[in-house]
mmCIF file of C-alpha atoms (C1' of nucleotides) in Angstrom:
data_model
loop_
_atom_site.group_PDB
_atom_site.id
_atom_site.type_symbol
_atom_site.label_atom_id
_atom_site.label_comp_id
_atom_site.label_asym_id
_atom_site.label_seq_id
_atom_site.Cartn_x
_atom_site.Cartn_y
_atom_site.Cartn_z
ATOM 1 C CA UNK C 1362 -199.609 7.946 -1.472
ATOM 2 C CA UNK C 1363 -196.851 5.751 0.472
ATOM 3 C CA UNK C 1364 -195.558 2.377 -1.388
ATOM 4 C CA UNK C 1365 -197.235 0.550 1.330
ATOM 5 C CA UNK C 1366 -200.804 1.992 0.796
ATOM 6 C CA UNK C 1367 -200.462 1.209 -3.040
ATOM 7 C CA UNK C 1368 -199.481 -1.744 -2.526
ATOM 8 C CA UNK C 1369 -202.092 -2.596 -0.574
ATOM 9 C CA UNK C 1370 -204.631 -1.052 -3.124
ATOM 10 C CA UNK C 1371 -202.854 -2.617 -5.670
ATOM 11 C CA UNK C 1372 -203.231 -6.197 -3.688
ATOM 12 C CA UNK C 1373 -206.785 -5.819 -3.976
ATOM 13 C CA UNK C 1374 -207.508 -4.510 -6.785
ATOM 14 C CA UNK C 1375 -204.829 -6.063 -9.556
ATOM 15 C CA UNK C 1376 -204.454 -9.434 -6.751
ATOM 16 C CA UNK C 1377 -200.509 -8.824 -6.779
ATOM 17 C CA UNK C 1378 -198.109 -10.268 -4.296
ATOM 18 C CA UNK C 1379 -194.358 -10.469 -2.840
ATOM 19 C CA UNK C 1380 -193.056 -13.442 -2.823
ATOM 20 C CA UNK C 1381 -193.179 -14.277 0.643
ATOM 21 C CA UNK C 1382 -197.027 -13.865 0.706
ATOM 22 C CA UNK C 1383 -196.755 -16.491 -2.374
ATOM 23 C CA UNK C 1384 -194.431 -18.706 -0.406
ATOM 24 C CA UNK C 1385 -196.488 -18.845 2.408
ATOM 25 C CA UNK C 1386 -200.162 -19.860 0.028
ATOM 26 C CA UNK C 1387 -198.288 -22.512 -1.568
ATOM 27 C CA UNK C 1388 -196.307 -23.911 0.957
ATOM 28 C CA UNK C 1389 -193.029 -23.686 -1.011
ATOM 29 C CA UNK C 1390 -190.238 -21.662 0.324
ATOM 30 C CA UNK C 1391 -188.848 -18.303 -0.901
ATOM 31 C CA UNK C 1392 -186.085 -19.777 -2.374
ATOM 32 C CA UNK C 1393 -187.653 -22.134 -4.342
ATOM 33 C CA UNK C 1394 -189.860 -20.030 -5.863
ATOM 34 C CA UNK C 1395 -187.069 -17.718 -7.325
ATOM 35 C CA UNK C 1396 -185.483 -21.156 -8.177
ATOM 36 C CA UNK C 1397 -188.706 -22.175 -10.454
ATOM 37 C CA UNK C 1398 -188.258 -18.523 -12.095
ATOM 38 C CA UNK C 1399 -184.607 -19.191 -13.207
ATOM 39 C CA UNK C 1400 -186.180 -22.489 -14.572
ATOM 40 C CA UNK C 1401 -189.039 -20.662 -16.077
ATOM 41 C CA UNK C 1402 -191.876 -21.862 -14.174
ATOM 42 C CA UNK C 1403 -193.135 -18.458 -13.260
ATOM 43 C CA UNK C 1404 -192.569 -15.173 -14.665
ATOM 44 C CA UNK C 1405 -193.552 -12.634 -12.130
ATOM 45 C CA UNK C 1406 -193.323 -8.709 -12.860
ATOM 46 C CA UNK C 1407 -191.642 -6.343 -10.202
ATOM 47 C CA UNK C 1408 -192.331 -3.094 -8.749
ATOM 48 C CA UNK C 1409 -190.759 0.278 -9.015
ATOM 49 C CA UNK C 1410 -188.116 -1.016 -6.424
ATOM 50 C CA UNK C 1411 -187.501 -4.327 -8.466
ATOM 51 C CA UNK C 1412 -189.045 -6.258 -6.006
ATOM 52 C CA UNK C 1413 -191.398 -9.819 -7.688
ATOM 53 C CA UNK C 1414 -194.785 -9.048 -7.514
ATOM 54 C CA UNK C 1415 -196.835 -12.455 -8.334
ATOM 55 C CA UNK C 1416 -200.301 -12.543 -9.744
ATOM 56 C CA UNK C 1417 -203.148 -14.971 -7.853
ATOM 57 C CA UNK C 1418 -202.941 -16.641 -10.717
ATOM 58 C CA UNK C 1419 -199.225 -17.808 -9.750
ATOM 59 C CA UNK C 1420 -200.518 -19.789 -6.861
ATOM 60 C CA UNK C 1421 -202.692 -22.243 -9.485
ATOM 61 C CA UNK C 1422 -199.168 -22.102 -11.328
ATOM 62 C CA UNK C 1423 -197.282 -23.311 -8.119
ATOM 63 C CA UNK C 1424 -199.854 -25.697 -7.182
ATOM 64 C CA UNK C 1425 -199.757 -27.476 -10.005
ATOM 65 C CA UNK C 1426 -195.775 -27.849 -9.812
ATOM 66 C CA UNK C 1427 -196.090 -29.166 -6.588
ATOM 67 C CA UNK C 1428 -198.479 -31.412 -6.946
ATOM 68 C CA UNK C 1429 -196.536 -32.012 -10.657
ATOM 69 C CA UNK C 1430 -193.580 -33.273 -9.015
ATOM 70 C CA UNK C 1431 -195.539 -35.563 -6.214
ATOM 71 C CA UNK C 1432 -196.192 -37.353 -9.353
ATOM 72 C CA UNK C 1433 -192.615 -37.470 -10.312
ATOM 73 C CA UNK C 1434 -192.455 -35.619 -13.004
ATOM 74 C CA UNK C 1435 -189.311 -33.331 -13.744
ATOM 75 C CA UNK C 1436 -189.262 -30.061 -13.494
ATOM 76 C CA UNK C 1437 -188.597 -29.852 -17.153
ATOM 77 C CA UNK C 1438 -191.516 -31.788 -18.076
ATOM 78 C CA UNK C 1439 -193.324 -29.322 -16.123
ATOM 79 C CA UNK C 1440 -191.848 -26.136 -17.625
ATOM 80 C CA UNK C 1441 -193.037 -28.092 -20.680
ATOM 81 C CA UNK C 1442 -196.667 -28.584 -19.999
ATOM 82 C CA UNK C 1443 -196.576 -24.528 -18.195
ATOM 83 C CA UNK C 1444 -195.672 -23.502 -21.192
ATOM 84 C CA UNK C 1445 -199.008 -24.010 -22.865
ATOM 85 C CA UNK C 1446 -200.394 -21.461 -20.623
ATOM 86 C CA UNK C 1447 -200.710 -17.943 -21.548
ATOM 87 C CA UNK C 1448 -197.901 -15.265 -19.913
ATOM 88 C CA UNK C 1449 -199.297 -12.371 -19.922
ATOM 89 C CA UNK C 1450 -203.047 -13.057 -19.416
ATOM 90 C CA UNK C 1451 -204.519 -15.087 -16.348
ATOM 91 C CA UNK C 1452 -205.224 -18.605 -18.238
ATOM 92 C CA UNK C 1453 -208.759 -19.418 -18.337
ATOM 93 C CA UNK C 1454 -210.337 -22.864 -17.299
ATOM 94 C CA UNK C 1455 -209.856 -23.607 -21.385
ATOM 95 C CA UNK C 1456 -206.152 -23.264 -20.873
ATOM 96 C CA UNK C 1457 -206.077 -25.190 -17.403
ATOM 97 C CA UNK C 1458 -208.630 -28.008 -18.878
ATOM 98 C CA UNK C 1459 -205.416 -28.279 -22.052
ATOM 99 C CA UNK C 1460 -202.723 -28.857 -19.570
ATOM 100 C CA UNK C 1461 -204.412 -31.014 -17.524
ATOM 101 C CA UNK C 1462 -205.906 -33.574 -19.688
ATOM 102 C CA UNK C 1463 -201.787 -34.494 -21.132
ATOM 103 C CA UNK C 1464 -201.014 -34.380 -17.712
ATOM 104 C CA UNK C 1465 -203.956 -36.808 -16.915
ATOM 105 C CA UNK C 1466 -203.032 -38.942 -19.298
ATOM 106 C CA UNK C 1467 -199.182 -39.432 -18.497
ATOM 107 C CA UNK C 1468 -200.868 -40.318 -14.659
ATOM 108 C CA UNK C 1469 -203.038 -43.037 -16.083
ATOM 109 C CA UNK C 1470 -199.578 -44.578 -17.858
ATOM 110 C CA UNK C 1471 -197.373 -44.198 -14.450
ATOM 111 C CA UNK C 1472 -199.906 -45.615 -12.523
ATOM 112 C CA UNK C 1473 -200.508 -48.370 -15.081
ATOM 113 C CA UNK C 1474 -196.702 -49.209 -15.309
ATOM 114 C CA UNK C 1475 -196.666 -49.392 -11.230
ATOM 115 C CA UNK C 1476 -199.592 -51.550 -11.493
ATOM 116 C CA UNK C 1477 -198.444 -53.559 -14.070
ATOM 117 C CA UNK C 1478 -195.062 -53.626 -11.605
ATOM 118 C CA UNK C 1479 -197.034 -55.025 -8.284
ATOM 119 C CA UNK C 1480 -198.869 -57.528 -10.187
ATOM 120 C CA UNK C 1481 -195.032 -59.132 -11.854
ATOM 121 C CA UNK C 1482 -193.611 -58.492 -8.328
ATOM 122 C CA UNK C 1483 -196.775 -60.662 -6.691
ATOM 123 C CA UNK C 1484 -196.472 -63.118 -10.057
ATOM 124 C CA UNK C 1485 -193.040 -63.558 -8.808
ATOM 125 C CA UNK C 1486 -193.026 -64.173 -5.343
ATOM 126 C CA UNK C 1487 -195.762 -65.984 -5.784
ATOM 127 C CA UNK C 1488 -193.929 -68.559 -8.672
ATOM 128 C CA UNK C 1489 -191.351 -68.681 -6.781
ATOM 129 C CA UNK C 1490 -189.188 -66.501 -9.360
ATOM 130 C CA UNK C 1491 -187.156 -64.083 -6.766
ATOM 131 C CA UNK C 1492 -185.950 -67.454 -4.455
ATOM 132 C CA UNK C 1493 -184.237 -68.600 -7.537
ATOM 133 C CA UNK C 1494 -185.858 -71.995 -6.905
ATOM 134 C CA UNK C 1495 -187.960 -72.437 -10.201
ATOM 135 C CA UNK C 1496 -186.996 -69.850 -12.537
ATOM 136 C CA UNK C 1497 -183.767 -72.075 -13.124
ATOM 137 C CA UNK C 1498 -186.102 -75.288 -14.537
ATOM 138 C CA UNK C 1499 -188.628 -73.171 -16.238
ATOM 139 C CA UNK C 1500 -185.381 -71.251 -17.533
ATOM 140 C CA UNK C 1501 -182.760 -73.291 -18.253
ATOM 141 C CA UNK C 1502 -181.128 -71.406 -21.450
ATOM 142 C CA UNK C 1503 -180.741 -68.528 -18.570
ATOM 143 C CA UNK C 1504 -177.251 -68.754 -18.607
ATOM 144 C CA UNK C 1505 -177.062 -68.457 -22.745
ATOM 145 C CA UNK C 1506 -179.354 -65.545 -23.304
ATOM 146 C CA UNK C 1507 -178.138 -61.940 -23.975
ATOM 147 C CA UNK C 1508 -181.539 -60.871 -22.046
ATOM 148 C CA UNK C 1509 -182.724 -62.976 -19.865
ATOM 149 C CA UNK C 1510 -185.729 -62.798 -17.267
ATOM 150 C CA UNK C 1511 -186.049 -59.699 -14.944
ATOM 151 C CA UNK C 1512 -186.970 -56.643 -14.388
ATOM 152 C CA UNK C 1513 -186.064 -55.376 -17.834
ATOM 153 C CA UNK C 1514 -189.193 -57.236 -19.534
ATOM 154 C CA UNK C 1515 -191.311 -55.371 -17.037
ATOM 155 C CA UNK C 1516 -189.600 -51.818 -17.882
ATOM 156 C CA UNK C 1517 -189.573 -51.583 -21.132
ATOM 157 C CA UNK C 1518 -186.832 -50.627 -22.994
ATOM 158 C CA UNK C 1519 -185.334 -48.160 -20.437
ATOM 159 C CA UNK C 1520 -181.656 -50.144 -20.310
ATOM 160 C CA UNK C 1521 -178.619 -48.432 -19.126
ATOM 161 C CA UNK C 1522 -179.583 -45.347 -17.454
ATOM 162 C CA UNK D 617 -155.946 -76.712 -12.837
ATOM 163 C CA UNK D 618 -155.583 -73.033 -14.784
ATOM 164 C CA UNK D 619 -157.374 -70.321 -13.361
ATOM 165 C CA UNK D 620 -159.919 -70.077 -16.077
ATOM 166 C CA UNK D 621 -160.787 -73.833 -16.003
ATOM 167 C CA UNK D 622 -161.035 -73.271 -12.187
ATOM 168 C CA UNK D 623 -163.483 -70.296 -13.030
ATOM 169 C CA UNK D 624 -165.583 -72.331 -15.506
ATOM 170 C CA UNK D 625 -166.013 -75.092 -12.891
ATOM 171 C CA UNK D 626 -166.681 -72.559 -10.638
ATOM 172 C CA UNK D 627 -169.160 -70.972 -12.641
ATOM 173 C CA UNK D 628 -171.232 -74.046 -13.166
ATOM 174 C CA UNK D 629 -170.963 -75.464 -10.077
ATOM 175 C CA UNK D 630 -171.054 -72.466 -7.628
ATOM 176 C CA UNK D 631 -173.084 -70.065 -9.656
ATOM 177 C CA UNK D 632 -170.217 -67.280 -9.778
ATOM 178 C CA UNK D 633 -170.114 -65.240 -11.855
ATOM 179 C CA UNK D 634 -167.755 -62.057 -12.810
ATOM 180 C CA UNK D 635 -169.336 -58.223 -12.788
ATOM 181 C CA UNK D 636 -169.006 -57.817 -16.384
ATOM 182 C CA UNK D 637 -171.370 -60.592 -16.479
ATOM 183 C CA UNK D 638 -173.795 -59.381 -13.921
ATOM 184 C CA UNK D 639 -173.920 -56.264 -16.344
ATOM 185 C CA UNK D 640 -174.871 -57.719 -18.955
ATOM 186 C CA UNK D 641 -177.846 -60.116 -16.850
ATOM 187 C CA UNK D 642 -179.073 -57.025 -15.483
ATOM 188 C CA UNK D 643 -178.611 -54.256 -17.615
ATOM 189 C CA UNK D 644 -176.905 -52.290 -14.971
ATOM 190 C CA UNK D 645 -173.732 -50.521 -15.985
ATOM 191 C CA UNK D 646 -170.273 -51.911 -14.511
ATOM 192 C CA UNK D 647 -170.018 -48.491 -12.518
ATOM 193 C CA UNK D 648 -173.709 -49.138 -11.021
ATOM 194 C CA UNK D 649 -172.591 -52.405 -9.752
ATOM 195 C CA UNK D 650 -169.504 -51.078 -7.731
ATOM 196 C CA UNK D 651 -171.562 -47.809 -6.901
ATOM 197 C CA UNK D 652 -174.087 -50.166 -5.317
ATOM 198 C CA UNK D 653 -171.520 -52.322 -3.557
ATOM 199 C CA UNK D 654 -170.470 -48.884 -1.838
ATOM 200 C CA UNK D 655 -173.996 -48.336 -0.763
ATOM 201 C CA UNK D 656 -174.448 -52.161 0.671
ATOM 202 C CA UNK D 657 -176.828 -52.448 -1.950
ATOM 203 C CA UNK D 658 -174.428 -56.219 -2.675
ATOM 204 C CA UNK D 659 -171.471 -57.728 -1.024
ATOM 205 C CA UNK D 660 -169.688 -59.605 -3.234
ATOM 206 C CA UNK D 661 -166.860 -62.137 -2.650
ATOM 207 C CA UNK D 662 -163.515 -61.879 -3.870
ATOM 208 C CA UNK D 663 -161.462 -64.545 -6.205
ATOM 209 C CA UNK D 664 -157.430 -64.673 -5.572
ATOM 210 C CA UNK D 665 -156.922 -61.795 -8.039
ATOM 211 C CA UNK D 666 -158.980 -59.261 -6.126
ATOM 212 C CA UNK D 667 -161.796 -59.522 -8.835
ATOM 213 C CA UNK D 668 -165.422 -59.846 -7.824
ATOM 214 C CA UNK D 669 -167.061 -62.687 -7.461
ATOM 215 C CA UNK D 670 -170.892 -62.430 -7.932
ATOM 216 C CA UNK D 671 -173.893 -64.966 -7.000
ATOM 217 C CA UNK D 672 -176.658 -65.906 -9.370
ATOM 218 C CA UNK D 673 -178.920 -65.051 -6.514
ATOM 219 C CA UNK D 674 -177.126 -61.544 -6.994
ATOM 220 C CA UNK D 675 -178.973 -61.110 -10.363
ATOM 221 C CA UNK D 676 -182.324 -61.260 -8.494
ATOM 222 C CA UNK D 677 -180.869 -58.868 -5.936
ATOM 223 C CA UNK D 678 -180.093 -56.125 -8.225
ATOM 224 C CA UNK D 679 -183.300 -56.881 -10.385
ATOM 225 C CA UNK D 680 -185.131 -55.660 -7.300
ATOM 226 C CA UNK D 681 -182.838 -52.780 -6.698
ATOM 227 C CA UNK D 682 -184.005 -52.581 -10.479
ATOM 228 C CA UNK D 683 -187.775 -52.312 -9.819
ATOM 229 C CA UNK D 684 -187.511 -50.146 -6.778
ATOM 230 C CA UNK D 685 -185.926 -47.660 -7.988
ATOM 231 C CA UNK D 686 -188.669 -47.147 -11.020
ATOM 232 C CA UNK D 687 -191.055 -47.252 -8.467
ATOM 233 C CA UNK D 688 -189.356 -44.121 -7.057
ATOM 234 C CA UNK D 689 -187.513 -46.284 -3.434
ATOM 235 C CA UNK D 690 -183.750 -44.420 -2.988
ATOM 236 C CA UNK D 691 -181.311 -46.475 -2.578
ATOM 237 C CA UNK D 692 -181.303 -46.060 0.828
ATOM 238 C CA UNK D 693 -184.634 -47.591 1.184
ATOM 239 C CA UNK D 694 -184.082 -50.265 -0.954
ATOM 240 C CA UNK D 695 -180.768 -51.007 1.448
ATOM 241 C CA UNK D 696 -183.358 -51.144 4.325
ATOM 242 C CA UNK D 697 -185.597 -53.950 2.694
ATOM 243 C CA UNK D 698 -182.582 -55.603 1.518
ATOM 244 C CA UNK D 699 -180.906 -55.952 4.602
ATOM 245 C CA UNK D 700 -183.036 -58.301 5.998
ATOM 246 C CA UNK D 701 -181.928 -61.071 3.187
ATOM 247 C CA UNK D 702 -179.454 -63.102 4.446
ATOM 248 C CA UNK D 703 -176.078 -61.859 3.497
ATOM 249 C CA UNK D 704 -174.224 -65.439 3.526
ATOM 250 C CA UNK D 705 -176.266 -67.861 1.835
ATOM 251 C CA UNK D 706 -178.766 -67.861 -1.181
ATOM 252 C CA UNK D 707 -182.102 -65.995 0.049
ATOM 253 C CA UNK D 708 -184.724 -68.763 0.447
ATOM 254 C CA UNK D 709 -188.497 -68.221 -0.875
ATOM 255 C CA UNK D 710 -189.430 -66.839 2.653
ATOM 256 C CA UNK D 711 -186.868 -64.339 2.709
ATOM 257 C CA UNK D 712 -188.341 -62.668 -0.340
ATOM 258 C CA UNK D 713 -192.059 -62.742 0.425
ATOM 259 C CA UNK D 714 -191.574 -60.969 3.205
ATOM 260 C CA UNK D 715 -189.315 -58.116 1.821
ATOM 261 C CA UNK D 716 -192.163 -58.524 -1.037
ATOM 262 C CA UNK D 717 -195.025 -57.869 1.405
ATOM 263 C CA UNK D 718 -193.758 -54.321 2.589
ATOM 264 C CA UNK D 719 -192.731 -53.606 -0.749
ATOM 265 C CA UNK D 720 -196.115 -54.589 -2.061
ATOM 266 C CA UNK D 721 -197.688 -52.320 0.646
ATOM 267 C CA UNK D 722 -195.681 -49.016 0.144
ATOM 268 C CA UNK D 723 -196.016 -49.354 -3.600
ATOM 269 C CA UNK D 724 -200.043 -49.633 -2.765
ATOM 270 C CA UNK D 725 -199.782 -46.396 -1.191
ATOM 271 C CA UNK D 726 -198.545 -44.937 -4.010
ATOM 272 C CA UNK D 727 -200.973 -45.861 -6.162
ATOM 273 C CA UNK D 728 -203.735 -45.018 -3.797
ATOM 274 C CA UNK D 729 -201.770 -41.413 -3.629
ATOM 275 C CA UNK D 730 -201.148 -41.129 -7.696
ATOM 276 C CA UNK D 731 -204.968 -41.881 -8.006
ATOM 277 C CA UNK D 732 -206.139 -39.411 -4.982
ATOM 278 C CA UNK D 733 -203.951 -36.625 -7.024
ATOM 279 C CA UNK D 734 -205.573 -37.536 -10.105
ATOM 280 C CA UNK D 735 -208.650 -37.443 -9.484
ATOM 281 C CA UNK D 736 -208.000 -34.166 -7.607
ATOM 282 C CA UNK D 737 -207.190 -32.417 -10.297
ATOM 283 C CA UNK D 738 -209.903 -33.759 -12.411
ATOM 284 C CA UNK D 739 -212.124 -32.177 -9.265
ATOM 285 C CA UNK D 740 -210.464 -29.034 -9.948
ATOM 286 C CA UNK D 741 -210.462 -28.983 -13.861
ATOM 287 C CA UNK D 742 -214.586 -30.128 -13.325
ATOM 288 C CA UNK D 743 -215.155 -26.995 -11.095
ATOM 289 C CA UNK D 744 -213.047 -24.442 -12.540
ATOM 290 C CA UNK D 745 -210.719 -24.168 -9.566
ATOM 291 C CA UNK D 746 -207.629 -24.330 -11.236
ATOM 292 C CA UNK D 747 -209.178 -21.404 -13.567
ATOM 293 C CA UNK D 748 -209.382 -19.499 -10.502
ATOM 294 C CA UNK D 749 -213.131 -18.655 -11.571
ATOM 295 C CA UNK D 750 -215.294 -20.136 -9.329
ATOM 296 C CA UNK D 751 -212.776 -20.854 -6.554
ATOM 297 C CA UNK D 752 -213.025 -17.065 -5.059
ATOM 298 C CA UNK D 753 -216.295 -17.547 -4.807
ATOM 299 C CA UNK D 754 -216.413 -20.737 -3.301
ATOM 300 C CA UNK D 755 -213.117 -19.416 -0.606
ATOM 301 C CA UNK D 756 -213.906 -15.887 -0.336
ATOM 302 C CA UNK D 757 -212.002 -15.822 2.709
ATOM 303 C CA UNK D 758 -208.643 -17.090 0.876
ATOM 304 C CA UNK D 759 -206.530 -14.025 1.469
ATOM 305 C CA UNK D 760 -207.038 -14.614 5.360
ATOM 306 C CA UNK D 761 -206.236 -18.014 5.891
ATOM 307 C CA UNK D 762 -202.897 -19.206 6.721
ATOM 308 C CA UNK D 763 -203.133 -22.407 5.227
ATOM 309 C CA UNK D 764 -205.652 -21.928 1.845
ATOM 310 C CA UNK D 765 -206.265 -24.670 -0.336
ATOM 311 C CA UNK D 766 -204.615 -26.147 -3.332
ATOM 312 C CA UNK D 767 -202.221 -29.197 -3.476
ATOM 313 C CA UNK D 768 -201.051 -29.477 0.374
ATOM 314 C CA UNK D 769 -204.766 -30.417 1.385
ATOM 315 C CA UNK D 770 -203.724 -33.474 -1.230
ATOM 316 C CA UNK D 771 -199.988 -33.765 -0.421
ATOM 317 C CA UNK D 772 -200.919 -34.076 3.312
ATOM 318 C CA UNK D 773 -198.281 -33.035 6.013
ATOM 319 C CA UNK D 774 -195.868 -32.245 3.286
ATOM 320 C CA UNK D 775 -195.197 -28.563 3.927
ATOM 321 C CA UNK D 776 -191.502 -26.989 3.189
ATOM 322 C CA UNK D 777 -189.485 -29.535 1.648
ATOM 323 C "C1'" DC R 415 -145.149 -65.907 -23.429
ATOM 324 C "C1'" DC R 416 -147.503 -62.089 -24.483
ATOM 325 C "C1'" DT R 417 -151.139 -59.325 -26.015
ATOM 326 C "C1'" DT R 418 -155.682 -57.735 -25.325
ATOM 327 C "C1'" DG R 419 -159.673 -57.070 -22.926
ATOM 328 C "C1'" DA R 420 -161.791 -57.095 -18.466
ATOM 329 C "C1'" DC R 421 -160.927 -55.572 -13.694
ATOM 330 C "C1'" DC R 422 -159.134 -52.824 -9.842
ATOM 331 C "C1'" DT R 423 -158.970 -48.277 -6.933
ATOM 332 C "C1'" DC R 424 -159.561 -43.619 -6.162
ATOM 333 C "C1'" DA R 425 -160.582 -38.946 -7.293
ATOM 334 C "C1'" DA R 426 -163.159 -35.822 -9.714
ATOM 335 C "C1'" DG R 427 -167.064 -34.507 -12.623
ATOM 336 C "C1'" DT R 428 -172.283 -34.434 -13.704
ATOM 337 C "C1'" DT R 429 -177.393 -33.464 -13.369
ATOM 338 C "C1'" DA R 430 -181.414 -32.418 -10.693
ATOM 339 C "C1'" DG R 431 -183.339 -29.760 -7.421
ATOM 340 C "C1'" DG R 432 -182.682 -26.864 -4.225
ATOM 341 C "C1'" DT R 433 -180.470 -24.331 0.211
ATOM 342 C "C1'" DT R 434 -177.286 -21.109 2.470
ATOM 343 C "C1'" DG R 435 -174.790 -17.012 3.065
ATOM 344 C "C1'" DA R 436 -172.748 -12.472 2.067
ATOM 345 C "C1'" DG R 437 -173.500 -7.841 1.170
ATOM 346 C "C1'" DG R 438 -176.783 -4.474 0.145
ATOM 347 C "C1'" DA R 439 -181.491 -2.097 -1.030
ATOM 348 C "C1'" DA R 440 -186.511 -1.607 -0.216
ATOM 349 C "C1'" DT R 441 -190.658 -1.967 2.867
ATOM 350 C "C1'" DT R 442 -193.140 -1.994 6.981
ATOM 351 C "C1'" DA R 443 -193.914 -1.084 11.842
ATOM 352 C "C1'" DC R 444 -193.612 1.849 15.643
ATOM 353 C "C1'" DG L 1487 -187.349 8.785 11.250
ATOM 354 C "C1'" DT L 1488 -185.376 4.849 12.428
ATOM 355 C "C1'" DA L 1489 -185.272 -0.013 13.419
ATOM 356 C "C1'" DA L 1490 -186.730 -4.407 12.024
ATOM 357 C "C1'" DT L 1491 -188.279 -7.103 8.158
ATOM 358 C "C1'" DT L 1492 -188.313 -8.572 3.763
ATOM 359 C "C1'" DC L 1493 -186.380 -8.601 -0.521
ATOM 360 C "C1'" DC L 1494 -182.507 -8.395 -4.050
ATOM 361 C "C1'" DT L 1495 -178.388 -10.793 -6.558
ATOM 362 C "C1'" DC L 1496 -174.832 -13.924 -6.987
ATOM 363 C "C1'" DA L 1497 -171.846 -17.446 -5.716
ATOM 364 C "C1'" DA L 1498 -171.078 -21.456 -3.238
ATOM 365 C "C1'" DC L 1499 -172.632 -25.525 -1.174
ATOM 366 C "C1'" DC L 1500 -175.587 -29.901 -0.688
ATOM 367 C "C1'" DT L 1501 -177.604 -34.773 -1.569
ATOM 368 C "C1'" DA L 1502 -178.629 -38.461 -4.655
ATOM 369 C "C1'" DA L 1503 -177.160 -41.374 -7.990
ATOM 370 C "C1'" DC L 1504 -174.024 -42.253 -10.963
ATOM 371 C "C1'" DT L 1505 -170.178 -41.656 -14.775
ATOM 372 C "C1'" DT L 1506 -165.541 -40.742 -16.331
ATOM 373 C "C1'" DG L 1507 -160.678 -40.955 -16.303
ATOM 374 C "C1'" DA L 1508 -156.028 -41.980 -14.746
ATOM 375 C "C1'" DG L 1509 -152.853 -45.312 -13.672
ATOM 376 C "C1'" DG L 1510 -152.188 -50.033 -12.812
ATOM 377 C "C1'" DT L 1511 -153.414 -55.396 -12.408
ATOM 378 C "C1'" DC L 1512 -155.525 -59.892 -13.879
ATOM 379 C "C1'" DA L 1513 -156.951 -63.383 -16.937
ATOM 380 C "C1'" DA L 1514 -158.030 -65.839 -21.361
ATOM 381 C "C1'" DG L 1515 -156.722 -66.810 -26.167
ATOM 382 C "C1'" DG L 1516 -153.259 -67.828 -29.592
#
DNA sequence: CCTTGACCTCAAGTTAGGTTGAGGAATTAC
DNA sequence: GTAATTCCTCAACCTAACTTGAGGTCAAGG
């Protein structure tokens, strides 16, 4: 039996893929993809002729990087949460349901903080604050303070990056 | 009159004020400062010496470069909606709001997106998609389409970065 | 004055997240 | 069976956003 009729068998039976068919469900491009594996976001097996062959599963795995780093999360972060999935076994919606309520919950923060942002960016504007025109009077030890008014009481403690 | 009386007067009455200060009422590292200068993120004067000379209004100015950037702008975006303060004199109230208003907008528009993702992939947890149980049943014609579903349905137009 | 800390410029290094290209092997298509 | 694709590895390059360091100047206190 040629390679090409196993692999097709194979393809439907065991749902196994090259990496270009993978590149082309998730939208990402070939080299990507072998970039994610070096950062161990995917782990795919290979053929007799050392070729990647990815699992259907994979494309969940990709999809969820993707979407992942929309969000702005790093890619570390995401090897992180990834790694809670099983590698040898397709995860099941137990797995998946895991994963996804952290990464729920780290949403509901960032999209709190930018909330929280807009509303001290309208507060602002809206005071006055950004023209400089009142903040002086209703902050007149400005000039003494080691932290004065800004941004920084709106982010937290992340100083010097 | 000695250079550092001159600067003191200078200070109080003129608002200048050196980098190392504008570090320290920002938060920003010394190195940010001049980084941002190259990127006409500021355009400070100079004093006889060479040194930079730096507005109050400055502090606002790099507050917002601040803000942006946690709200994911580049820098090159955030030297877009700067660059329609006034360069010379002290932005007025006006100035602001409007810069404010697109601001305001695009960071709606992430929200809206964050949110739309979010409640994505609760969809997907809720119906086993991500699982991949239910969703060849649902999409039996996956392996034929060229564009299936997952995240780009979500991400929009953003195909091959 | 004169020392010490803050500044200056310019070049090179750093991390994240990939892309591009060379040189070669494996598949697929006719 | 052979030509065209696709895939392989590995090294080098790329952009963004800064930091670090070398070598030298400026300014504020005593």
């Amino acid at each position: 039996m040629p390679e090409s009729v196993a692999a097709s068998v194979a393809a439907l039976a065991n749902q196994v893929m090259s990496i270009g068919d993978l590149a082309e469900r998730t939208g990402l491009s070939v080299s990507a993809i072998r970039f994610y594996e070096t950062k161990g976001l995917v782990t795919p097996a290979r053929n007799a002729g050392g070729q990647r062959r990815y699992l259907r599963s994979d494309i969940r795995r990709l999809s969820f990087v993707l979407v992942a780093q929309q969000l702005g999360f790093s890619i570390e972060d995401i090897r992180a949460a990834l790694a809670s999935l099983p590698q040898g076994r397709t995860p099941t919606q137990k797995d998946w349901e895991k994963i996804s309520r952290t990464f729920h919950n780290q949403l509901e923060d960032r999209i709190q903080r930018m909330t929280r942002l807009r509303d001290y960016l309208d507060g602002c504007i809206g005071c006055g604050c950004l023209s400089l025109k009142k903040c002086q009077l209703v902050n007149p030890a400005d000039g003494l303070k080691k932290f004065g008014p800004g941004p920084r009481s709106v982010l937290g403690d992340r100083l010097r990056r």
